[in-house]
Amino acid sequence: QHHRWHTPDNAVFDPGLLTYTDDKLRFMAELRQGIEQQQLALYVQPQMDLKQGTLEAAEVLVRWQHPRLGQLAPDDFLETAEQLGVIYSLTQWVLQQSIQSLAELQAEFPAMKLAVNLSSKDLLQDELVDFIQALLLQHQVRPASLVLELTERALTHEPVQAITMLLRLQQLGVELALDDFGTGFSSLFHLRQLPISHVKIDCSFINDLHKSDTHIAITGAIIDIARNLGLGVVAEGIEEKQVEQKLLTMGCTRGQGFYYSRPFELKGLAPWLKQWQKSSGPAGSPAPE
Ligand code: C2E
Ligand code: MG
Ligand code: MG
Ligand code: MG
């Protein structure tokens, strides 16, 4: 029997740690230090109204400026953050930065929305709702301008606790989106029971949409069901004009992807919006709403 103890997240420390390689343990120590020394950076990717060419929201995506390995993507270190028990502190930092930025951005763009990704462990933190509410109050940000994204997988570990959390967040007035839709195991049927406002169709179906009959069929089914349930649909991973066109014919009017913009530093969002309005927005159009 391994000795068990509690991490800062109050999760039980992973005894599997004892079998990690030196490299892994070093990486873990670096991550702990990196978080303390603020080596994490927030990037954003615009989410567009495909018909109007205006901004709907921007998704916040974390990066790690690793001193030795260069910039790392979330998939390179979030699992390690979970194993270390620091994922919730990371989420708190992302929320704090995002809500503060929302207040600043809304001074210029009143309809601005930001979407923040949550990890499955965050849904087990009872105080998450109070934490978000306090930040919204402190920065005078309307709850509805914050979107929280969670994956189907986040709901499968502790479904009862997770759904209870979603209902509390919905009561608070923030928007909830189901991320990476189509890749998990939850049935379309469950969609009806979740307090979400939209689903995000996973990149893997969208990247080559115009070339794949299978992906067209799956995407079409998701769009139809979401619409029948009164949910919005966002396509993720639009890389080409043809995919945008295909999505529009299929009735999907919201999306994000490299075709519009790769993720860039959060502080570049206000300049990006101004530039986009000037170059691509319809002449004389108001601020993106
Ligand atoms: P996600 O939430 O599904 O985010 C979309 C991912 O797709 C991002 O990867 C984005 O850079 C990428 N992407 C966007 N457009 C395109 C495209 O046109 N083509 C392709 N091939 N990819 C595209 P990224 O930034 O590496 O993030 C990966 C995942 O890490 C995210 O997936 C999200 O689940 C997670 N993540 C990111 N930031 C956070 C965070 O602050 N907290 C938590 N808990 N998870 C995060
Ligand atoms: Mg997301
Ligand atoms: Mg996704
Ligand atoms: Mg993903």
XYZ file of C-alpha atoms and ligand atoms in Angstrom, residues 59 117 149 151 179-181 200-203 236, ligand 3:
13
model
C -11.439 31.295 -26.775
C -11.711 25.807 -20.904
C -16.105 25.012 -22.162
C -15.657 18.163 -22.730
C -16.282 21.018 -26.342
C -14.788 18.445 -28.741
C -18.263 17.153 -29.431
C -18.515 22.681 -30.415
C -17.978 20.127 -33.165
C -14.500 18.641 -32.877
C -11.713 19.685 -35.282
C -13.813 24.084 -34.596
Mg -12.426 21.487 -28.951
